[in-house]
Short mmCIF file of C-alpha atoms in Angstrom, two decimals:
data_model
loop_
_atom_site.label_atom_id
_atom_site.label_comp_id
_atom_site.label_asym_id
_atom_site.label_seq_id
_atom_site.Cartn_x
_atom_site.Cartn_y
_atom_site.Cartn_z
CA MET A 1258 -26.90 -18.08 -0.64
CA ALA A 1259 -27.22 -15.26 -2.60
CA THR A 1260 -29.20 -11.76 -1.07
CA THR A 1261 -31.76 -9.46 -2.84
CA ALA A 1262 -28.94 -6.96 -2.82
CA ASP A 1263 -26.58 -9.49 -4.96
CA ARG A 1264 -29.34 -10.00 -7.81
CA ASP A 1265 -29.62 -7.83 -11.42
CA ASP A 1266 -31.31 -4.50 -10.84
CA THR A 1267 -30.71 -3.69 -14.39
CA THR A 1268 -33.42 -4.63 -16.28
CA LYS A 1269 -34.50 -2.22 -18.13
CA GLN A 1270 -31.81 -1.95 -21.24
CA LYS A 1271 -31.50 0.38 -24.39
CA PRO A 1272 -33.62 -2.15 -26.84
CA THR A 1273 -30.68 -3.87 -29.47
CA THR A 1274 -30.59 -2.02 -32.46
CA THR A 1275 -27.93 -3.72 -33.68
CA PRO A 1276 -26.84 -2.93 -37.34
CA SER A 1277 -26.62 -6.27 -39.72
CA LEU A 1278 -22.88 -5.40 -39.91
CA HIS A 1279 -22.14 -7.10 -36.76
CA ASP A 1280 -23.46 -10.45 -37.75
CA ASP A 1281 -19.98 -11.55 -38.45
CA PRO A 1282 -18.26 -12.94 -34.81
CA ALA A 1283 -15.15 -10.89 -35.60
CA ARG A 1284 -16.68 -7.74 -35.20
CA ASP A 1285 -17.08 -5.66 -31.88
CA PHE A 1286 -17.62 -2.58 -31.28
CA THR A 1287 -14.73 -0.44 -30.56
CA ARG A 1288 -16.06 2.87 -29.71
CA PRO A 1289 -16.57 3.69 -26.33
CA SER A 1290 -19.66 4.94 -25.37
CA GLU A 1291 -20.26 8.67 -24.54
CA VAL A 1292 -20.35 7.76 -21.18
CA GLU A 1293 -17.06 6.33 -21.02
CA LEU A 1294 -15.72 10.32 -22.87
CA THR A 1295 -17.42 12.11 -19.85
CA GLU A 1296 -15.02 13.23 -17.25
CA PRO A 1297 -16.32 14.89 -14.17
CA HIS A 1298 -15.05 18.90 -14.23
CA THR A 1299 -11.99 17.85 -11.88
CA THR A 1300 -10.34 15.69 -13.97
CA ARG A 1301 -11.58 16.28 -17.44
CA THR A 1302 -8.38 18.28 -18.68
CA ALA A 1303 -5.80 15.93 -16.89
CA THR A 1304 -7.74 13.53 -19.86
CA SER A 1305 -8.89 15.10 -22.45
CA ARG A 1306 -5.55 14.40 -24.27
CA LEU A 1307 -5.76 10.56 -23.40
CA HIS A 1308 -9.69 11.41 -24.63
CA ALA A 1309 -8.17 12.49 -27.73
CA PHE A 1310 -5.86 10.15 -28.51
CA GLU A 1311 -9.03 7.75 -27.82
CA ARG A 1312 -10.29 9.45 -30.75
CA THR A 1313 -7.90 9.25 -32.87
CA LEU A 1314 -7.40 5.06 -32.20
CA LEU A 1315 -11.12 5.55 -33.63
CA LYS A 1316 -10.44 7.20 -36.74
CA TYR A 1317 -8.04 4.15 -37.68
CA ASN A 1318 -10.23 1.58 -36.24
CA ILE A 1319 -7.99 0.29 -33.16
CA GLU A 1320 -10.09 -0.95 -30.74
CA ALA A 1321 -10.52 1.95 -28.15
CA ARG A 1322 -12.32 0.58 -25.05
CA GLY A 1323 -10.57 -1.19 -21.72
CA ILE A 1324 -11.82 -2.61 -19.09
CA GLN A 1325 -15.20 -0.52 -19.69
CA ARG A 1326 -18.24 -3.19 -19.39
CA VAL A 1327 -20.24 -3.50 -22.83
CA GLU A 1328 -23.89 -3.26 -22.20
CA ASP A 1329 -26.20 -5.61 -23.76
CA HIS A 1330 -27.04 -2.94 -26.68
CA GLU A 1331 -23.39 -2.49 -27.47
CA LYS A 1332 -23.21 -6.07 -28.27
CA HIS A 1333 -23.75 -7.60 -31.93
CA ARG A 1334 -25.81 -10.46 -32.99
CA THR A 1335 -24.29 -14.25 -33.45
CA SER A 1336 -24.67 -16.74 -35.91
CA ALA A 1337 -23.86 -20.23 -35.91
CA LEU A 1338 -20.86 -19.26 -37.43
CA ALA A 1339 -19.76 -18.42 -34.01
CA TYR A 1340 -19.05 -21.53 -32.45
CA LEU A 1341 -16.57 -22.22 -35.24
CA GLN A 1342 -14.85 -19.03 -34.55
CA ILE A 1343 -14.64 -19.73 -31.09
CA PHE A 1344 -13.13 -23.74 -31.75
CA VAL A 1345 -11.20 -22.31 -34.55
CA LEU A 1346 -9.79 -19.31 -31.93
CA TRP A 1347 -8.86 -22.08 -29.88
CA THR A 1348 -7.22 -24.28 -32.53
CA SER A 1349 -5.28 -21.82 -33.18
CA VAL A 1350 -3.91 -20.13 -30.54
CA ASN A 1351 -3.24 -23.89 -29.10
CA LEU A 1352 -1.77 -25.46 -32.39
CA VAL A 1353 1.85 -24.47 -32.56
CA VAL A 1354 5.60 -25.04 -31.53
CA ASN A 1355 5.56 -24.91 -28.49
CA ASN A 1356 2.97 -27.82 -27.24
CA VAL A 1357 5.06 -30.16 -28.97
CA THR A 1358 5.42 -31.25 -26.06
CA LEU A 1359 7.53 -35.04 -24.87
CA ASP A 1360 6.11 -38.02 -22.41
CA SER A 1361 2.78 -40.09 -22.63
CA CYS A 1362 0.04 -39.75 -24.69
CA LEU A 1363 -1.96 -40.72 -21.97
CA CYS A 1364 -1.09 -37.90 -19.61
CA ALA A 1365 -1.36 -35.76 -22.27
CA THR A 1366 -4.53 -36.28 -23.85
CA PHE A 1367 -6.49 -36.50 -20.63
CA GLY A 1368 -4.43 -33.78 -18.54
CA SER A 1369 -5.54 -31.60 -21.28
CA LEU A 1370 -9.27 -32.29 -21.36
CA VAL A 1371 -9.55 -32.02 -17.51
CA GLY A 1372 -7.57 -28.89 -17.55
CA ALA A 1373 -9.87 -27.04 -20.71
CA VAL A 1374 -12.81 -27.35 -18.59
CA PRO A 1375 -12.74 -24.85 -16.67
CA VAL A 1376 -11.62 -22.58 -19.26
CA ALA A 1377 -14.98 -23.67 -21.44
CA TRP A 1378 -16.71 -22.37 -18.39
CA ILE A 1379 -15.66 -19.41 -17.72
CA ALA A 1380 -15.50 -18.44 -21.69
CA THR A 1381 -19.47 -19.08 -21.41
CA TRP A 1382 -19.48 -16.12 -18.99
CA GLY A 1383 -18.16 -13.11 -21.35
CA PRO A 1384 -21.29 -12.46 -23.41
CA LEU A 1385 -23.25 -12.69 -20.59
CA SER A 1386 -21.82 -10.47 -18.30
CA GLY A 1387 -19.99 -7.76 -21.29
CA ILE A 1388 -16.84 -8.19 -19.11
CA ARG A 1389 -13.50 -9.58 -18.71
CA THR A 1390 -12.10 -12.71 -17.11
CA MET A 1391 -10.07 -10.55 -14.19
CA ILE A 1392 -13.40 -8.37 -13.84
CA PHE A 1393 -15.08 -10.93 -12.87
CA GLY A 1394 -13.51 -12.28 -10.51
CA ARG A 1395 -14.02 -9.26 -8.69
CA TYR A 1396 -17.30 -10.40 -7.82
CA THR A 1397 -15.24 -13.34 -6.07
CA MET A 1398 -11.69 -12.05 -4.61
CA GLY A 1399 -13.13 -8.38 -3.93
CA TRP A 1400 -11.48 -4.74 -4.84
CA TRP A 1401 -8.35 -5.55 -3.50
CA PRO A 1402 -7.01 -9.23 -3.11
CA SER A 1403 -8.72 -9.21 -6.68
CA LYS A 1404 -5.70 -6.62 -7.93
CA LEU A 1405 -2.77 -10.03 -6.82
CA ILE A 1406 -4.89 -12.01 -9.37
CA VAL A 1407 -4.47 -9.69 -12.04
CA ILE A 1408 -0.64 -8.97 -11.55
CA LEU A 1409 -0.14 -13.25 -11.38
CA ASN A 1410 -1.53 -13.29 -14.45
CA ILE A 1411 -0.52 -10.71 -16.40
CA LEU A 1412 3.13 -12.21 -15.24
CA GLN A 1413 1.93 -15.18 -16.72
CA MET A 1414 1.11 -14.15 -19.58
CA LEU A 1415 3.98 -12.05 -20.07
CA GLY A 1416 5.98 -14.92 -19.23
CA TYR A 1417 4.81 -17.59 -22.32
CA SER A 1418 4.84 -15.22 -24.37
CA LEU A 1419 8.70 -13.89 -24.48
CA LEU A 1420 8.96 -18.46 -24.35
CA VAL A 1421 6.97 -19.19 -27.44
CA ALA A 1422 8.72 -16.08 -29.04
CA ILE A 1423 12.28 -17.40 -28.01
CA ILE A 1424 11.08 -20.55 -29.37
CA GLY A 1425 10.43 -19.04 -32.64
CA GLY A 1426 13.61 -16.95 -32.64
CA GLN A 1427 15.44 -19.93 -32.23
CA VAL A 1428 13.59 -22.27 -35.36
CA LEU A 1429 13.74 -18.83 -37.42
CA SER A 1430 17.71 -18.59 -37.39
CA ALA A 1431 17.99 -22.90 -37.50
CA VAL A 1432 16.37 -22.75 -41.27
CA SER A 1433 18.16 -19.51 -42.48
CA PRO A 1434 20.85 -20.34 -44.47
CA HIS A 1435 23.98 -20.68 -42.63
CA GLY A 1436 22.25 -19.17 -39.49
CA SER A 1437 22.75 -15.79 -41.44
CA MET A 1438 19.65 -14.51 -39.34
CA SER A 1439 20.46 -14.81 -35.48
CA VAL A 1440 17.39 -15.50 -32.79
CA VAL A 1441 17.65 -11.62 -32.42
CA VAL A 1442 16.46 -10.54 -35.52
CA GLY A 1443 13.74 -13.79 -35.74
CA ILE A 1444 12.52 -12.78 -32.08
CA ILE A 1445 11.95 -8.51 -33.24
CA ILE A 1446 10.06 -10.06 -36.02
CA ILE A 1447 7.58 -12.32 -34.20
CA VAL A 1448 7.01 -9.79 -31.85
CA ILE A 1449 5.69 -7.10 -34.29
CA ILE A 1450 3.38 -9.07 -35.88
CA VAL A 1451 1.85 -9.62 -32.56
CA TRP A 1452 2.40 -6.11 -31.81
CA LEU A 1453 0.26 -4.90 -34.89
CA VAL A 1454 -2.77 -7.53 -34.33
CA THR A 1455 -3.03 -6.88 -30.54
CA THR A 1456 -2.69 -2.78 -30.90
CA PHE A 1457 -5.53 -3.31 -33.78
CA GLY A 1458 -7.67 -4.64 -31.15
CA ILE A 1459 -9.78 -8.22 -30.41
CA ALA A 1460 -11.93 -7.91 -34.69
CA VAL A 1461 -8.74 -8.36 -36.53
CA PHE A 1462 -7.57 -10.56 -33.63
CA HIS A 1463 -10.56 -12.81 -34.22
CA TYR A 1464 -9.72 -12.55 -37.86
CA TYR A 1465 -6.34 -14.38 -37.43
CA GLU A 1466 -7.27 -16.44 -35.60
CA ARG A 1467 -9.53 -17.97 -38.24
CA PHE A 1468 -7.31 -18.23 -40.62
CA ALA A 1469 -4.22 -19.04 -38.44
CA TRP A 1470 -4.86 -22.90 -37.42
CA ILE A 1471 -4.97 -23.77 -41.28
CA PRO A 1472 -1.22 -23.48 -42.67
CA GLN A 1473 -0.46 -25.20 -38.39
CA LEU A 1474 -2.90 -27.75 -39.58
CA ILE A 1475 -0.75 -28.27 -42.55
CA VAL A 1476 2.49 -28.02 -41.45
CA LEU A 1477 2.05 -30.29 -38.25
CA SER A 1478 0.45 -32.83 -40.57
CA ILE A 1479 3.81 -33.25 -42.68
CA LEU A 1480 5.47 -33.04 -39.54
CA TYR A 1481 3.57 -36.62 -38.45
CA GLY A 1482 4.20 -38.29 -41.98
CA VAL A 1483 8.09 -37.64 -42.24
CA SER A 1484 9.13 -37.95 -38.26
CA ALA A 1485 6.74 -41.49 -38.12
CA LYS A 1486 10.00 -42.92 -38.84
CA TYR A 1487 11.44 -42.05 -35.97
CA PHE A 1488 9.21 -42.75 -33.55
CA ASP A 1489 10.14 -45.37 -30.63
CA LEU A 1490 6.95 -47.41 -29.97
CA SER A 1491 8.64 -50.11 -28.29
CA TYR A 1492 10.26 -47.23 -25.88
CA SER A 1493 9.28 -47.84 -22.10
CA SER A 1494 9.10 -46.12 -19.01
CA VAL A 1495 12.29 -46.25 -16.91
CA GLY A 1496 12.45 -46.12 -13.06
CA ASP A 1497 11.41 -47.72 -9.97
CA PRO A 1498 7.29 -48.29 -9.53
CA ARG A 1499 6.99 -45.22 -7.71
CA THR A 1500 8.91 -43.32 -9.92
CA VAL A 1501 7.37 -44.02 -13.03
CA ALA A 1502 4.12 -43.21 -11.19
CA GLY A 1503 5.46 -40.11 -9.75
CA ASN A 1504 6.65 -39.05 -13.16
CA ARG A 1505 3.33 -40.42 -15.10
CA LEU A 1506 1.43 -38.01 -12.19
CA SER A 1507 4.10 -34.93 -12.66
CA PHE A 1508 3.51 -35.17 -16.81
CA PHE A 1509 -0.43 -34.78 -16.20
CA SER A 1510 -0.64 -32.15 -14.13
CA ILE A 1511 2.15 -30.03 -16.44
CA CYS A 1512 -0.84 -30.90 -19.58
CA LEU A 1513 -3.66 -29.52 -17.13
CA ALA A 1514 -1.59 -26.83 -15.88
CA ALA A 1515 -0.72 -25.83 -19.81
CA ALA A 1516 -4.69 -25.63 -20.03
CA ILE A 1517 -5.70 -24.37 -16.82
CA THR A 1518 -3.97 -21.52 -17.80
CA TYR A 1519 -6.46 -20.08 -20.41
CA SER A 1520 -9.13 -19.57 -17.50
CA PRO A 1521 -7.92 -16.05 -16.26
CA LEU A 1522 -8.67 -15.14 -19.49
CA SER A 1523 -10.99 -16.91 -21.61
CA MET A 1524 -14.12 -14.49 -20.99
CA ASP A 1525 -12.54 -11.20 -22.41
CA TYR A 1526 -12.76 -12.55 -27.18
CA PHE A 1527 -16.38 -12.67 -26.53
CA VAL A 1528 -17.41 -9.25 -24.41
CA TYR A 1529 -18.86 -8.46 -27.37
CA TRP A 1530 -21.03 -10.93 -28.40
CA SER A 1531 -24.59 -11.07 -27.76
CA SER A 1532 -26.10 -12.50 -24.22
CA ALA A 1533 -28.19 -14.74 -25.61
CA THR A 1534 -25.14 -16.44 -27.50
CA SER A 1535 -25.79 -19.91 -26.52
CA ARG A 1536 -23.78 -20.93 -23.40
CA VAL A 1537 -23.21 -24.81 -24.55
CA GLY A 1538 -21.92 -23.70 -27.51
CA ILE A 1539 -19.68 -22.21 -26.29
CA PHE A 1540 -18.95 -24.61 -23.08
CA ALA A 1541 -18.41 -26.94 -26.17
CA ALA A 1542 -16.16 -25.15 -28.97
CA THR A 1543 -13.48 -23.76 -26.25
CA LEU A 1544 -13.15 -27.28 -25.05
CA LEU A 1545 -12.84 -29.63 -28.23
CA GLY A 1546 -11.19 -26.68 -29.71
CA LEU A 1547 -8.32 -26.73 -26.86
CA TRP A 1548 -8.52 -30.82 -26.21
CA LEU A 1549 -8.53 -31.26 -29.84
CA SER A 1550 -5.55 -29.00 -30.86
CA PHE A 1551 -3.67 -29.55 -27.21
CA THR A 1552 -3.75 -33.13 -28.15
CA PHE A 1553 -2.57 -33.00 -31.61
CA ALA A 1554 0.46 -31.21 -30.63
CA PHE A 1555 0.71 -32.82 -27.66
CA VAL A 1556 1.08 -36.18 -29.46
CA LEU A 1557 3.15 -35.55 -32.04
CA GLY A 1558 5.69 -34.12 -29.90
CA ILE A 1559 5.51 -37.54 -27.69
CA GLY A 1560 6.32 -40.17 -30.62
CA ILE A 1561 9.30 -37.11 -31.80
CA ALA A 1562 10.68 -37.00 -27.84
CA SER A 1563 10.38 -40.95 -28.18
CA GLY A 1564 12.90 -41.70 -31.06
CA ILE A 1565 15.94 -38.92 -29.23
CA PHE A 1566 17.43 -41.91 -27.96
CA SER A 1567 17.64 -44.09 -30.40
CA ASN A 1568 18.18 -41.46 -32.92
CA THR A 1569 21.27 -39.94 -33.38
CA MET A 1570 20.50 -36.32 -35.37
CA LEU A 1571 17.38 -35.87 -32.87
CA GLU A 1572 19.83 -36.29 -30.38
CA SER A 1573 21.90 -34.11 -31.36
CA ALA A 1574 19.61 -31.41 -31.63
CA TRP A 1575 17.97 -31.86 -28.92
CA HIS A 1576 21.60 -31.35 -26.74
CA ASP A 1577 22.66 -29.27 -28.61
CA GLU A 1578 19.57 -26.50 -28.60
CA GLN A 1579 20.06 -25.03 -25.20
CA GLY A 1580 21.33 -27.85 -22.97
CA GLY A 1581 18.41 -30.34 -23.77
CA SER A 1582 15.37 -27.32 -23.22
CA GLY A 1583 14.86 -26.51 -26.37
CA SER A 1584 12.78 -27.97 -29.14
CA GLY A 1585 13.44 -25.26 -32.18
CA ALA A 1586 16.64 -27.68 -33.77
CA LEU A 1587 14.96 -30.26 -32.68
CA LEU A 1588 11.55 -29.37 -34.83
CA VAL A 1589 13.81 -28.52 -37.89
CA ALA A 1590 15.86 -32.07 -37.30
CA ALA A 1591 12.85 -33.80 -37.76
CA TYR A 1592 11.67 -31.93 -40.95
CA SER A 1593 15.58 -32.39 -42.57
CA SER A 1594 14.31 -35.37 -44.17
CA VAL A 1595 12.26 -33.37 -46.82
CA GLY A 1596 15.32 -30.52 -47.72
CA THR A 1597 14.67 -27.18 -48.70
CA PHE A 1598 10.31 -27.52 -48.64
CA GLY A 1599 11.00 -28.78 -44.47
CA LYS A 1600 12.96 -25.88 -43.51
CA PHE A 1601 9.57 -23.67 -45.50
CA CYS A 1602 7.56 -25.76 -43.15
CA ALA A 1603 9.67 -25.44 -39.95
CA VAL A 1604 8.88 -21.24 -40.87
CA VAL A 1605 5.52 -21.45 -40.92
CA VAL A 1606 5.57 -23.59 -37.75
CA ALA A 1607 7.51 -20.85 -35.97
CA LEU A 1608 5.20 -17.98 -37.14
CA GLY A 1609 2.64 -20.20 -35.65
CA GLY A 1610 3.64 -19.08 -32.33
CA ILE A 1611 1.87 -15.80 -33.21
CA ALA A 1612 -1.38 -16.69 -32.70
CA ASN A 1613 0.29 -18.38 -28.88
CA MET A 1614 1.27 -14.79 -28.38
CA ILE A 1615 -1.62 -12.50 -29.56
CA ALA A 1616 -3.81 -14.01 -26.79
CA PRO A 1617 -2.12 -13.25 -24.11
CA THR A 1618 -0.31 -10.31 -25.24
CA TYR A 1619 -4.40 -8.21 -26.07
CA SER A 1620 -5.65 -9.68 -22.49
CA SER A 1621 -2.01 -8.44 -21.09
CA GLY A 1622 -3.03 -4.76 -22.68
CA VAL A 1623 -6.90 -5.20 -20.75
CA ASP A 1624 -5.38 -6.29 -17.63
CA PHE A 1625 -2.72 -3.25 -16.63
CA GLN A 1626 -6.71 -1.43 -16.46
CA ILE A 1627 -7.82 -2.99 -13.88
CA LEU A 1628 -5.09 -2.36 -11.17
CA GLY A 1629 -5.79 0.91 -10.21
CA ARG A 1630 -8.19 4.18 -11.36
CA TYR A 1631 -5.18 5.61 -12.77
CA PHE A 1632 -3.96 2.88 -14.98
CA ALA A 1633 -7.76 2.24 -16.03
CA ARG A 1634 -7.82 5.98 -18.06
CA VAL A 1635 -4.09 5.23 -20.23
CA PRO A 1636 -5.73 3.61 -22.85
CA ARG A 1637 -5.76 -0.14 -23.78
CA VAL A 1638 -3.41 0.25 -26.63
CA ILE A 1639 -0.33 1.87 -24.48
CA TRP A 1640 -0.52 -1.10 -21.65
CA ASN A 1641 -0.45 -2.90 -24.78
CA THR A 1642 2.45 -1.90 -26.26
CA VAL A 1643 4.07 -1.94 -22.62
CA GLY A 1644 3.58 -5.66 -22.63
CA VAL A 1645 5.00 -6.18 -25.82
CA ILE A 1646 7.98 -3.62 -24.66
CA ILE A 1647 8.36 -5.67 -21.40
CA TYR A 1648 8.76 -9.24 -22.86
CA LEU A 1649 11.02 -8.42 -26.12
CA VAL A 1650 13.37 -7.03 -23.92
CA CYS A 1651 13.69 -10.11 -21.58
CA ALA A 1652 13.48 -12.08 -24.64
CA LEU A 1653 16.53 -10.24 -26.30
CA ALA A 1654 18.29 -10.19 -23.57
CA GLY A 1655 18.09 -13.85 -21.76
CA ARG A 1656 17.39 -15.76 -25.60
CA ASN A 1657 20.38 -18.11 -24.24
CA ASN A 1658 19.38 -18.90 -20.41
CA LEU A 1659 15.94 -17.05 -19.90
CA ALA A 1660 14.03 -19.08 -21.18
CA VAL A 1661 15.32 -22.38 -18.94
CA ILE A 1662 14.53 -20.25 -16.17
CA PHE A 1663 11.41 -18.54 -16.97
CA THR A 1664 9.81 -21.83 -18.28
CA ASN A 1665 10.75 -23.69 -14.72
CA PHE A 1666 9.60 -20.30 -13.18
CA LEU A 1667 6.63 -20.29 -14.66
CA ALA A 1668 5.85 -23.88 -13.86
CA LEU A 1669 6.58 -22.89 -9.82
CA VAL A 1670 3.94 -19.84 -9.52
CA GLY A 1671 0.93 -21.25 -11.50
CA TYR A 1672 -0.45 -23.08 -9.59
CA TRP A 1673 -2.64 -20.00 -8.38
CA VAL A 1674 -5.35 -20.92 -11.26
CA ALA A 1675 -6.60 -23.59 -9.91
CA ILE A 1676 -7.06 -22.54 -6.18
CA TRP A 1677 -8.54 -19.10 -8.10
CA VAL A 1678 -11.08 -21.66 -10.52
CA ALA A 1679 -12.28 -23.78 -7.27
CA ILE A 1680 -12.79 -20.19 -5.43
CA ILE A 1681 -14.96 -18.69 -8.37
CA LEU A 1682 -16.51 -22.34 -8.82
CA GLU A 1683 -17.47 -22.47 -5.21
CA GLU A 1684 -18.79 -18.15 -5.39
CA PHE A 1685 -21.48 -19.32 -7.91
CA PHE A 1686 -22.56 -22.62 -6.78
CA ILE A 1687 -22.90 -21.68 -3.42
CA PHE A 1688 -23.19 -18.03 -2.91
CA ARG A 1689 -24.83 -17.37 -6.33
CA GLY A 1690 -27.59 -20.09 -5.91
CA ALA A 1691 -26.03 -21.70 -8.96
CA SER A 1692 -27.51 -18.36 -11.18
CA THR A 1693 -26.26 -16.36 -13.62
CA LYS A 1694 -29.33 -13.62 -11.85
CA ASN A 1695 -27.63 -13.08 -8.34
CA TYR A 1696 -24.88 -11.35 -10.32
CA ASN A 1697 -25.25 -7.51 -10.39
CA TRP A 1698 -23.11 -6.40 -13.98
CA ALA A 1699 -23.78 -2.57 -13.72
CA ASN A 1700 -21.44 -3.14 -10.20
CA TRP A 1701 -18.29 -4.46 -12.01
CA ASP A 1702 -16.72 -0.66 -11.24
CA ASN A 1703 -18.30 -0.18 -7.47
CA GLN A 1704 -16.22 -1.06 -4.82
CA SER A 1705 -18.69 -1.15 -1.68
CA LYS A 1706 -21.27 -3.50 -3.80
CA LEU A 1707 -18.37 -5.83 -4.57
CA PRO A 1708 -17.52 -9.07 -1.96
CA VAL A 1709 -14.65 -7.86 0.51
CA GLY A 1710 -12.85 -10.37 -0.64
CA ILE A 1711 -10.97 -11.52 3.15
CA ALA A 1712 -12.43 -15.11 2.89
CA ALA A 1713 -11.34 -15.49 -1.16
CA ILE A 1714 -7.93 -13.50 0.20
CA MET A 1715 -7.22 -16.78 2.35
CA ALA A 1716 -8.87 -19.38 1.38
CA PHE A 1717 -6.63 -18.65 -1.82
CA LEU A 1718 -3.13 -18.29 0.68
CA VAL A 1719 -4.52 -21.56 1.95
CA GLY A 1720 -4.54 -23.54 -1.25
CA TRP A 1721 -1.38 -21.88 -1.67
CA VAL A 1722 0.14 -23.59 1.16
CA GLY A 1723 -1.29 -27.32 -0.52
CA ALA A 1724 0.69 -26.29 -3.83
CA ILE A 1725 3.47 -25.66 -1.76
CA LEU A 1726 3.21 -29.24 0.51
CA CYS A 1727 2.46 -31.29 -3.53
CA MET A 1728 3.62 -29.00 -5.91
CA ALA A 1729 7.47 -31.10 -7.82
CA GLN A 1730 8.93 -28.78 -10.23
CA VAL A 1731 12.53 -28.14 -11.45
CA TRP A 1732 13.66 -26.18 -8.37
CA TYR A 1733 11.95 -27.39 -5.47
CA ILE A 1734 9.63 -30.66 -4.47
CA GLY A 1735 7.74 -29.93 -2.05
CA PRO A 1736 7.66 -32.27 1.29
CA LEU A 1737 4.97 -34.53 0.64
CA ALA A 1738 5.18 -34.37 -3.12
CA GLY A 1739 8.87 -36.16 -2.42
CA LEU A 1740 6.81 -38.99 -0.81
CA ILE A 1741 6.63 -40.26 -4.70
CA GLY A 1742 9.12 -42.20 -6.55
CA HIS A 1743 12.64 -40.67 -7.19
CA TYR A 1744 11.42 -37.49 -8.21
CA GLY A 1745 8.53 -36.85 -6.86
CA GLY A 1746 4.85 -36.62 -8.22
CA ASP A 1747 3.15 -33.78 -8.71
CA MET A 1748 0.13 -32.79 -6.61
CA GLY A 1749 0.21 -29.15 -6.02
CA ASN A 1750 -2.87 -28.01 -8.29
CA TYR A 1751 -4.72 -30.80 -6.81
CA VAL A 1752 -4.07 -29.77 -3.48
CA GLY A 1753 -4.54 -26.82 -3.54
CA PHE A 1754 -7.89 -26.53 -5.30
CA SER A 1755 -8.96 -29.17 -3.17
CA TRP A 1756 -7.74 -26.76 0.25
CA ALA A 1757 -9.22 -23.63 -1.34
CA ALA A 1758 -12.24 -24.84 -1.73
CA LEU A 1759 -12.44 -26.83 1.85
CA VAL A 1760 -11.96 -23.20 4.02
CA TYR A 1761 -13.61 -20.81 2.14
CA PRO A 1762 -17.62 -21.92 2.25
CA PRO A 1763 -17.19 -21.19 5.81
CA LEU A 1764 -15.20 -18.29 5.12
CA ARG A 1765 -17.21 -16.64 3.12
CA TRP A 1766 -20.20 -17.33 4.75
CA PHE A 1767 -18.76 -15.81 8.08
CA GLU A 1768 -17.72 -12.49 5.51
CA LYS A 1769 -21.28 -12.32 4.30
CA ARG A 1770 -22.81 -11.96 7.73
CA ARG A 1771 -20.81 -9.31 9.07
CA PHE A 1772 -19.95 -7.46 6.07
CA GLY A 1773 -23.38 -7.76 4.05
CA ARG A 1774 -21.58 -8.37 0.95
#
């Protein structure tokens, strides 16, 4: 249970004097406080140039704040429209081409629902704490172990951004006259737009996501209409019962993983919002935004995929795209019945991937700062640019083969999120008494006041062992997962979550007894 030392002793806050212009939920405070711009004399000279750079950012209304906690007096008020903003944010992020996936509708619908629940719960902590998601992880993982989580999260976010950039570039190339636009040019166009939006920061981020879902909903609805004739509703699963069951379990797990991946960054976009913002409202808006958008895109992909083996045009497009692993040419082929207008719709769909890349790109820029105090002194904008350059170079160099490799690699390492969520949940419900008052948000950057993290990292590793034994992926099928059918059944997320949840409580109890925190 929580100790007195864990409780928030920072109840005396400056009064809220936020001007009315900040009632807009898409607006934020981007100016660092005086404390952030003040350094001890020994480091003042070394950081003066960075401070000058930050002031230059402020001059152009670019968000200069990084991982520093947003205090209550710095937050802005939120209106009822704030919850609509949350809903459309997640809708814009997910109503994109890379979520037009393939397989069972029921698995997609309920898998994405289960995966969205922890994302919605974690998102509610943003306004309450004023800290970023990976900083919140310090309150469970501790100072040093949390850095491993940050590295995994950066790798995952940049990796998925790379994949979306390649898919978007493929679509733009496919719809250009006689392929006159190369995939390289398509990728560069998409990445430049992402960099511009994320460079200006959270205010522009929210404005962009507020409207990005509208054209996507229109063109994907059109795709439903023009591709419905290809849907093969008579197509059934093939194989012996155990293999079919294993395949369904694996696809359910894929859809769950697609949603739960947002858990390590869902707080990041609401840290400037008033701590009085309804947690129930944030949870509901996030859950619905994720679930409905995922389901809309997933079911569309399933319908188109069902016609691949009964329609030669779709089959040819599917197998021509990277040996049958891509979706860019398939999507263009599905639009082909409406001619030039279909190509225009495909362009809109391709550009929609920008909304999906903005969120992880922005969060990766913040997460780089959590890796160390020297990293934290480098402004978010620079880290944001570094992240963009990394996945741009990788996307350009590996556009023909890297998409397949990274898709399989990210699926292989993505089990860490479910394990991390299990530990975060137990820390709150068991050791913090299920009370938000048992978190001292002022200690976000105080190593001596945070958990040591031994219990968390040991539970995390135990969970990983369970995930390895029970995962079923293209590159590796665990010995326990392999017992289900011909291709195995992916149980990695569930077993990893369960094993970590089983061992964390006794380990954490010992850690608190031994170290007092």
